[in-house]
């Protein structure tokens, strides 16, 4: 938590404070972050809006700047989803919730909304690194353009197993982002 609080980057949501509370016999950690009133990428999807490839490029560049700063500090997100790509009132993207789980004890128990953006390494319970976040970001950007998450199955297990050993599906209508997203996958 201290590392997340020490990260200072224009594309990373500022952690202002944190604490722990005992709920139903379990310790829960909470974070207080800066107010970001522009909504998330997930909010756009929920309203039926998609991005043009040029808009997705801007979102991707801002997310990459944030991930580069986090990775340079030794922080891997591991649970990057469209709901954690949040816009401020200034329309600048920030990545929120920067401390994900390092590994999962049992991937089958993972929440479906997180599994939809998990990397093949996470599906195989291998060690995670910065490539884990790059893969998740590529899935988010493809969804931002097409409205569909590649390899999403009807269950957590089918989603995770469906992306192991697969090339990232991209099309020419993604413009110059196609090659970048294919390589990221």
PDB file of C-alpha atoms in Angstrom:
ATOM      1  CA  UNK A   1       0.000   0.000   0.000  1.00  0.00           C
ATOM      2  CA  UNK A   2       2.839   2.364   0.812  1.00  0.00           C
ATOM      3  CA  UNK A   3       4.253   1.869  -2.695  1.00  0.00           C
ATOM      4  CA  UNK A   4       0.885   2.716  -4.263  1.00  0.00           C
ATOM      5  CA  UNK A   5       0.652   5.844  -2.110  1.00  0.00           C
ATOM      6  CA  UNK A   6       4.138   6.908  -3.157  1.00  0.00           C
ATOM      7  CA  UNK A   7       3.426   6.627  -6.892  1.00  0.00           C
ATOM      8  CA  UNK A   8       3.020  10.061  -8.379  1.00  0.00           C
ATOM      9  CA  UNK A   9       2.050  10.122 -12.044  1.00  0.00           C
ATOM     10  CA  UNK A  10      -0.581  12.119 -13.930  1.00  0.00           C
ATOM     11  CA  UNK A  11      -2.150   8.890 -15.235  1.00  0.00           C
ATOM     12  CA  UNK A  12      -2.314   7.033 -11.902  1.00  0.00           C
ATOM     13  CA  UNK A  13      -5.174   7.725  -9.490  1.00  0.00           C
ATOM     14  CA  UNK A  14      -3.767   9.304  -6.345  1.00  0.00           C
ATOM     15  CA  UNK A  15      -4.146   7.210  -3.195  1.00  0.00           C
ATOM     16  CA  UNK A  16      -4.862   9.712  -0.422  1.00  0.00           C
ATOM     17  CA  UNK A  17      -5.209   7.329   2.503  1.00  0.00           C
ATOM     18  CA  UNK A  18      -5.957   3.737   3.421  1.00  0.00           C
ATOM     19  CA  UNK A  19      -7.030   1.669   6.362  1.00  0.00           C
ATOM     20  CA  UNK A  20      -8.213  -1.702   7.597  1.00  0.00           C
ATOM     21  CA  UNK A  21     -11.532  -2.703   9.094  1.00  0.00           C
ATOM     22  CA  UNK A  22     -12.755  -5.969  10.563  1.00  0.00           C
ATOM     23  CA  UNK A  23     -15.921  -7.205   8.812  1.00  0.00           C
ATOM     24  CA  UNK A  24     -17.539 -10.517   9.677  1.00  0.00           C
ATOM     25  CA  UNK A  25     -14.301 -11.859  11.118  1.00  0.00           C
ATOM     26  CA  UNK A  26     -12.145 -10.896   8.125  1.00  0.00           C
ATOM     27  CA  UNK A  27      -9.830  -7.952   7.681  1.00  0.00           C
ATOM     28  CA  UNK A  28     -10.733  -5.726   4.752  1.00  0.00           C
ATOM     29  CA  UNK A  29      -8.370  -3.096   3.411  1.00  0.00           C
ATOM     30  CA  UNK A  30      -9.865   0.086   1.946  1.00  0.00           C
ATOM     31  CA  UNK A  31      -8.342   2.919  -0.046  1.00  0.00           C
ATOM     32  CA  UNK A  32      -9.296   6.567  -0.300  1.00  0.00           C
ATOM     33  CA  UNK A  33      -8.470   7.854  -3.780  1.00  0.00           C
ATOM     34  CA  UNK A  34      -8.883  11.150  -5.571  1.00  0.00           C
ATOM     35  CA  UNK A  35     -12.332  11.877  -6.970  1.00  0.00           C
ATOM     36  CA  UNK A  36     -12.487  11.068 -10.683  1.00  0.00           C
ATOM     37  CA  UNK A  37     -15.783  12.369 -12.035  1.00  0.00           C
ATOM     38  CA  UNK A  38     -15.355  11.443 -15.691  1.00  0.00           C
ATOM     39  CA  UNK A  39     -16.462   7.828 -15.293  1.00  0.00           C
ATOM     40  CA  UNK A  40     -14.673   4.702 -16.397  1.00  0.00           C
ATOM     41  CA  UNK A  41     -14.192   2.952 -19.701  1.00  0.00           C
ATOM     42  CA  UNK A  42     -16.705   0.369 -18.385  1.00  0.00           C
ATOM     43  CA  UNK A  43     -19.242   3.195 -17.926  1.00  0.00           C
ATOM     44  CA  UNK A  44     -18.866   4.059 -21.622  1.00  0.00           C
ATOM     45  CA  UNK A  45     -19.425   0.426 -22.622  1.00  0.00           C
ATOM     46  CA  UNK A  46     -22.475   0.179 -20.366  1.00  0.00           C
ATOM     47  CA  UNK A  47     -23.979   3.171 -22.202  1.00  0.00           C
ATOM     48  CA  UNK A  48     -23.412   1.414 -25.537  1.00  0.00           C
ATOM     49  CA  UNK A  49     -20.528   3.674 -26.583  1.00  0.00           C
ATOM     50  CA  UNK A  50     -17.409   2.439 -28.323  1.00  0.00           C
ATOM     51  CA  UNK A  51     -14.209   4.230 -29.267  1.00  0.00           C
ATOM     52  CA  UNK A  52     -12.803   4.931 -32.682  1.00  0.00           C
ATOM     53  CA  UNK A  53      -9.295   3.456 -33.124  1.00  0.00           C
ATOM     54  CA  UNK A  54      -7.803   6.954 -32.800  1.00  0.00           C
ATOM     55  CA  UNK A  55      -9.605   7.467 -29.455  1.00  0.00           C
ATOM     56  CA  UNK A  56      -8.498   4.027 -28.241  1.00  0.00           C
ATOM     57  CA  UNK A  57      -4.940   5.004 -29.175  1.00  0.00           C
ATOM     58  CA  UNK A  58      -5.085   8.028 -26.846  1.00  0.00           C
ATOM     59  CA  UNK A  59      -6.538   5.921 -24.017  1.00  0.00           C
ATOM     60  CA  UNK A  60      -3.890   3.261 -24.654  1.00  0.00           C
ATOM     61  CA  UNK A  61      -1.019   5.758 -24.612  1.00  0.00           C
ATOM     62  CA  UNK A  62      -2.163   7.252 -21.301  1.00  0.00           C
ATOM     63  CA  UNK A  63      -2.604   3.777 -19.802  1.00  0.00           C
ATOM     64  CA  UNK A  64       0.848   2.737 -21.050  1.00  0.00           C
ATOM     65  CA  UNK A  65       2.421   5.797 -19.421  1.00  0.00           C
ATOM     66  CA  UNK A  66       0.777   4.859 -16.113  1.00  0.00           C
ATOM     67  CA  UNK A  67       1.791   1.204 -16.392  1.00  0.00           C
ATOM     68  CA  UNK A  68       5.366   2.169 -17.257  1.00  0.00           C
ATOM     69  CA  UNK A  69       5.584   4.313 -14.109  1.00  0.00           C
ATOM     70  CA  UNK A  70       4.054   1.563 -11.969  1.00  0.00           C
ATOM     71  CA  UNK A  71       6.223  -1.188 -13.457  1.00  0.00           C
ATOM     72  CA  UNK A  72       9.360   0.969 -13.007  1.00  0.00           C
ATOM     73  CA  UNK A  73       8.462   1.079  -9.302  1.00  0.00           C
ATOM     74  CA  UNK A  74       7.990  -2.686  -9.162  1.00  0.00           C
ATOM     75  CA  UNK A  75       4.168  -2.571  -9.072  1.00  0.00           C
ATOM     76  CA  UNK A  76       2.135  -4.915 -11.279  1.00  0.00           C
ATOM     77  CA  UNK A  77      -1.620  -4.272 -11.425  1.00  0.00           C
ATOM     78  CA  UNK A  78      -2.697  -7.870 -12.304  1.00  0.00           C
ATOM     79  CA  UNK A  79      -6.412  -6.993 -12.373  1.00  0.00           C
ATOM     80  CA  UNK A  80      -6.613  -4.290 -15.034  1.00  0.00           C
ATOM     81  CA  UNK A  81     -10.181  -4.033 -16.340  1.00  0.00           C
ATOM     82  CA  UNK A  82     -12.190  -1.271 -18.065  1.00  0.00           C
ATOM     83  CA  UNK A  83     -13.676  -0.308 -14.686  1.00  0.00           C
ATOM     84  CA  UNK A  84     -10.169   0.552 -13.473  1.00  0.00           C
ATOM     85  CA  UNK A  85      -9.481   2.825 -16.441  1.00  0.00           C
ATOM     86  CA  UNK A  86     -11.066   6.003 -15.090  1.00  0.00           C
ATOM     87  CA  UNK A  87     -11.283   9.542 -16.458  1.00  0.00           C
ATOM     88  CA  UNK A  88     -10.926  12.683 -14.395  1.00  0.00           C
ATOM     89  CA  UNK A  89     -12.949  15.847 -14.902  1.00  0.00           C
ATOM     90  CA  UNK A  90     -10.041  16.972 -17.084  1.00  0.00           C
ATOM     91  CA  UNK A  91     -10.749  13.971 -19.437  1.00  0.00           C
ATOM     92  CA  UNK A  92      -7.297  12.520 -18.666  1.00  0.00           C
ATOM     93  CA  UNK A  93      -7.200   8.783 -18.013  1.00  0.00           C
ATOM     94  CA  UNK A  94      -6.033   7.419 -14.675  1.00  0.00           C
ATOM     95  CA  UNK A  95      -5.475   3.818 -13.698  1.00  0.00           C
ATOM     96  CA  UNK A  96      -7.125   3.007 -10.376  1.00  0.00           C
ATOM     97  CA  UNK A  97      -6.821   0.070  -7.993  1.00  0.00           C
ATOM     98  CA  UNK A  98      -3.155  -0.453  -8.722  1.00  0.00           C
ATOM     99  CA  UNK A  99      -2.521  -3.334  -6.314  1.00  0.00           C
ATOM    100  CA  UNK A 100      -4.020  -6.554  -7.622  1.00  0.00           C
ATOM    101  CA  UNK A 101      -3.355 -10.070  -6.413  1.00  0.00           C
ATOM    102  CA  UNK A 102       0.038 -11.477  -7.332  1.00  0.00           C
ATOM    103  CA  UNK A 103      -1.341 -14.950  -7.987  1.00  0.00           C
ATOM    104  CA  UNK A 104      -4.562 -16.819  -7.574  1.00  0.00           C
ATOM    105  CA  UNK A 105      -4.931 -19.872  -5.414  1.00  0.00           C
ATOM    106  CA  UNK A 106      -7.725 -21.257  -7.563  1.00  0.00           C
ATOM    107  CA  UNK A 107      -8.438 -19.505 -10.893  1.00  0.00           C
ATOM    108  CA  UNK A 108     -11.861 -21.188 -11.164  1.00  0.00           C
ATOM    109  CA  UNK A 109     -13.063 -19.118  -8.180  1.00  0.00           C
ATOM    110  CA  UNK A 110     -12.011 -15.844  -9.794  1.00  0.00           C
ATOM    111  CA  UNK A 111     -14.762 -13.320 -10.501  1.00  0.00           C
ATOM    112  CA  UNK A 112     -15.828 -13.481 -14.147  1.00  0.00           C
ATOM    113  CA  UNK A 113     -15.324  -9.738 -14.697  1.00  0.00           C
ATOM    114  CA  UNK A 114     -11.659 -10.114 -13.685  1.00  0.00           C
ATOM    115  CA  UNK A 115     -11.103 -13.373 -15.617  1.00  0.00           C
ATOM    116  CA  UNK A 116     -12.290 -11.680 -18.816  1.00  0.00           C
ATOM    117  CA  UNK A 117      -9.059  -9.611 -18.776  1.00  0.00           C
ATOM    118  CA  UNK A 118      -6.620 -12.148 -17.303  1.00  0.00           C
ATOM    119  CA  UNK A 119      -3.469 -13.161 -19.137  1.00  0.00           C
ATOM    120  CA  UNK A 120      -2.609 -16.709 -20.218  1.00  0.00           C
ATOM    121  CA  UNK A 121       0.085 -16.718 -17.503  1.00  0.00           C
ATOM    122  CA  UNK A 122      -2.554 -16.035 -14.878  1.00  0.00           C
ATOM    123  CA  UNK A 123      -4.768 -18.754 -16.334  1.00  0.00           C
ATOM    124  CA  UNK A 124      -1.883 -21.216 -15.979  1.00  0.00           C
ATOM    125  CA  UNK A 125      -0.990 -19.908 -12.489  1.00  0.00           C
ATOM    126  CA  UNK A 126       2.468 -18.842 -13.649  1.00  0.00           C
ATOM    127  CA  UNK A 127       4.397 -15.876 -12.315  1.00  0.00           C
ATOM    128  CA  UNK A 128       2.974 -12.503 -13.315  1.00  0.00           C
ATOM    129  CA  UNK A 129       5.002  -9.566 -14.585  1.00  0.00           C
ATOM    130  CA  UNK A 130       4.480  -6.345 -16.506  1.00  0.00           C
ATOM    131  CA  UNK A 131       3.407  -8.328 -19.597  1.00  0.00           C
ATOM    132  CA  UNK A 132       0.342  -9.421 -17.608  1.00  0.00           C
ATOM    133  CA  UNK A 133      -0.876  -5.810 -17.516  1.00  0.00           C
ATOM    134  CA  UNK A 134      -0.010  -5.189 -21.185  1.00  0.00           C
ATOM    135  CA  UNK A 135      -2.114  -8.208 -22.186  1.00  0.00           C
ATOM    136  CA  UNK A 136      -5.073  -6.998 -20.087  1.00  0.00           C
ATOM    137  CA  UNK A 137      -4.801  -3.515 -21.580  1.00  0.00           C
ATOM    138  CA  UNK A 138      -4.853  -4.966 -25.097  1.00  0.00           C
ATOM    139  CA  UNK A 139      -8.094  -6.817 -24.259  1.00  0.00           C
ATOM    140  CA  UNK A 140      -9.617  -3.600 -22.869  1.00  0.00           C
ATOM    141  CA  UNK A 141      -8.681  -1.647 -25.999  1.00  0.00           C
ATOM    142  CA  UNK A 142     -10.031  -4.303 -28.355  1.00  0.00           C
ATOM    143  CA  UNK A 143     -13.292  -4.248 -26.408  1.00  0.00           C
ATOM    144  CA  UNK A 144     -13.302  -0.436 -26.607  1.00  0.00           C
ATOM    145  CA  UNK A 145     -13.214  -0.637 -30.421  1.00  0.00           C
ATOM    146  CA  UNK A 146     -15.268  -3.772 -31.149  1.00  0.00           C
ATOM    147  CA  UNK A 147     -17.571  -4.088 -28.128  1.00  0.00           C
ATOM    148  CA  UNK A 148     -16.371  -7.652 -27.498  1.00  0.00           C
ATOM    149  CA  UNK A 149     -13.675  -9.110 -25.239  1.00  0.00           C
ATOM    150  CA  UNK A 150     -11.579 -11.660 -27.140  1.00  0.00           C
ATOM    151  CA  UNK A 151     -11.786 -15.223 -25.806  1.00  0.00           C
ATOM    152  CA  UNK A 152     -14.616 -14.451 -23.366  1.00  0.00           C
ATOM    153  CA  UNK A 153     -16.433 -17.688 -22.579  1.00  0.00           C
ATOM    154  CA  UNK A 154     -19.579 -18.464 -20.665  1.00  0.00           C
ATOM    155  CA  UNK A 155     -17.642 -19.273 -17.482  1.00  0.00           C
ATOM    156  CA  UNK A 156     -14.434 -18.291 -15.751  1.00  0.00           C
ATOM    157  CA  UNK A 157     -12.801 -21.614 -16.623  1.00  0.00           C
ATOM    158  CA  UNK A 158     -13.753 -21.457 -20.318  1.00  0.00           C
ATOM    159  CA  UNK A 159     -12.583 -17.849 -20.535  1.00  0.00           C
ATOM    160  CA  UNK A 160      -9.213 -18.606 -18.959  1.00  0.00           C
ATOM    161  CA  UNK A 161      -8.588 -21.795 -20.922  1.00  0.00           C
ATOM    162  CA  UNK A 162      -9.791 -20.230 -24.172  1.00  0.00           C
ATOM    163  CA  UNK A 163      -6.937 -17.766 -24.390  1.00  0.00           C
ATOM    164  CA  UNK A 164      -3.996 -20.063 -23.610  1.00  0.00           C
ATOM    165  CA  UNK A 165      -1.831 -20.476 -26.711  1.00  0.00           C
ATOM    166  CA  UNK A 166      -4.013 -18.217 -28.884  1.00  0.00           C
ATOM    167  CA  UNK A 167      -3.039 -15.251 -31.015  1.00  0.00           C
ATOM    168  CA  UNK A 168      -4.797 -11.972 -30.273  1.00  0.00           C
ATOM    169  CA  UNK A 169      -7.629 -11.536 -32.803  1.00  0.00           C
ATOM    170  CA  UNK A 170      -7.264  -8.191 -34.552  1.00  0.00           C
ATOM    171  CA  UNK A 171      -8.690  -6.827 -37.766  1.00  0.00           C
ATOM    172  CA  UNK A 172      -7.643  -4.191 -40.274  1.00  0.00           C
ATOM    173  CA  UNK A 173     -10.505  -1.903 -39.184  1.00  0.00           C
ATOM    174  CA  UNK A 174      -8.527  -1.284 -35.971  1.00  0.00           C
ATOM    175  CA  UNK A 175      -6.195   0.813 -38.096  1.00  0.00           C
ATOM    176  CA  UNK A 176      -2.601   1.238 -37.005  1.00  0.00           C
ATOM    177  CA  UNK A 177      -3.525  -0.166 -33.586  1.00  0.00           C
ATOM    178  CA  UNK A 178      -3.998  -3.659 -35.078  1.00  0.00           C
ATOM    179  CA  UNK A 179      -0.275  -4.454 -35.197  1.00  0.00           C
ATOM    180  CA  UNK A 180       0.311  -3.018 -31.712  1.00  0.00           C
ATOM    181  CA  UNK A 181      -2.588  -4.951 -30.183  1.00  0.00           C
ATOM    182  CA  UNK A 182      -1.530  -8.158 -31.921  1.00  0.00           C
ATOM    183  CA  UNK A 183       1.985  -7.822 -30.502  1.00  0.00           C
ATOM    184  CA  UNK A 184       0.651  -6.924 -27.039  1.00  0.00           C
ATOM    185  CA  UNK A 185      -1.331 -10.152 -27.066  1.00  0.00           C
TER     186      UNK A 185
END
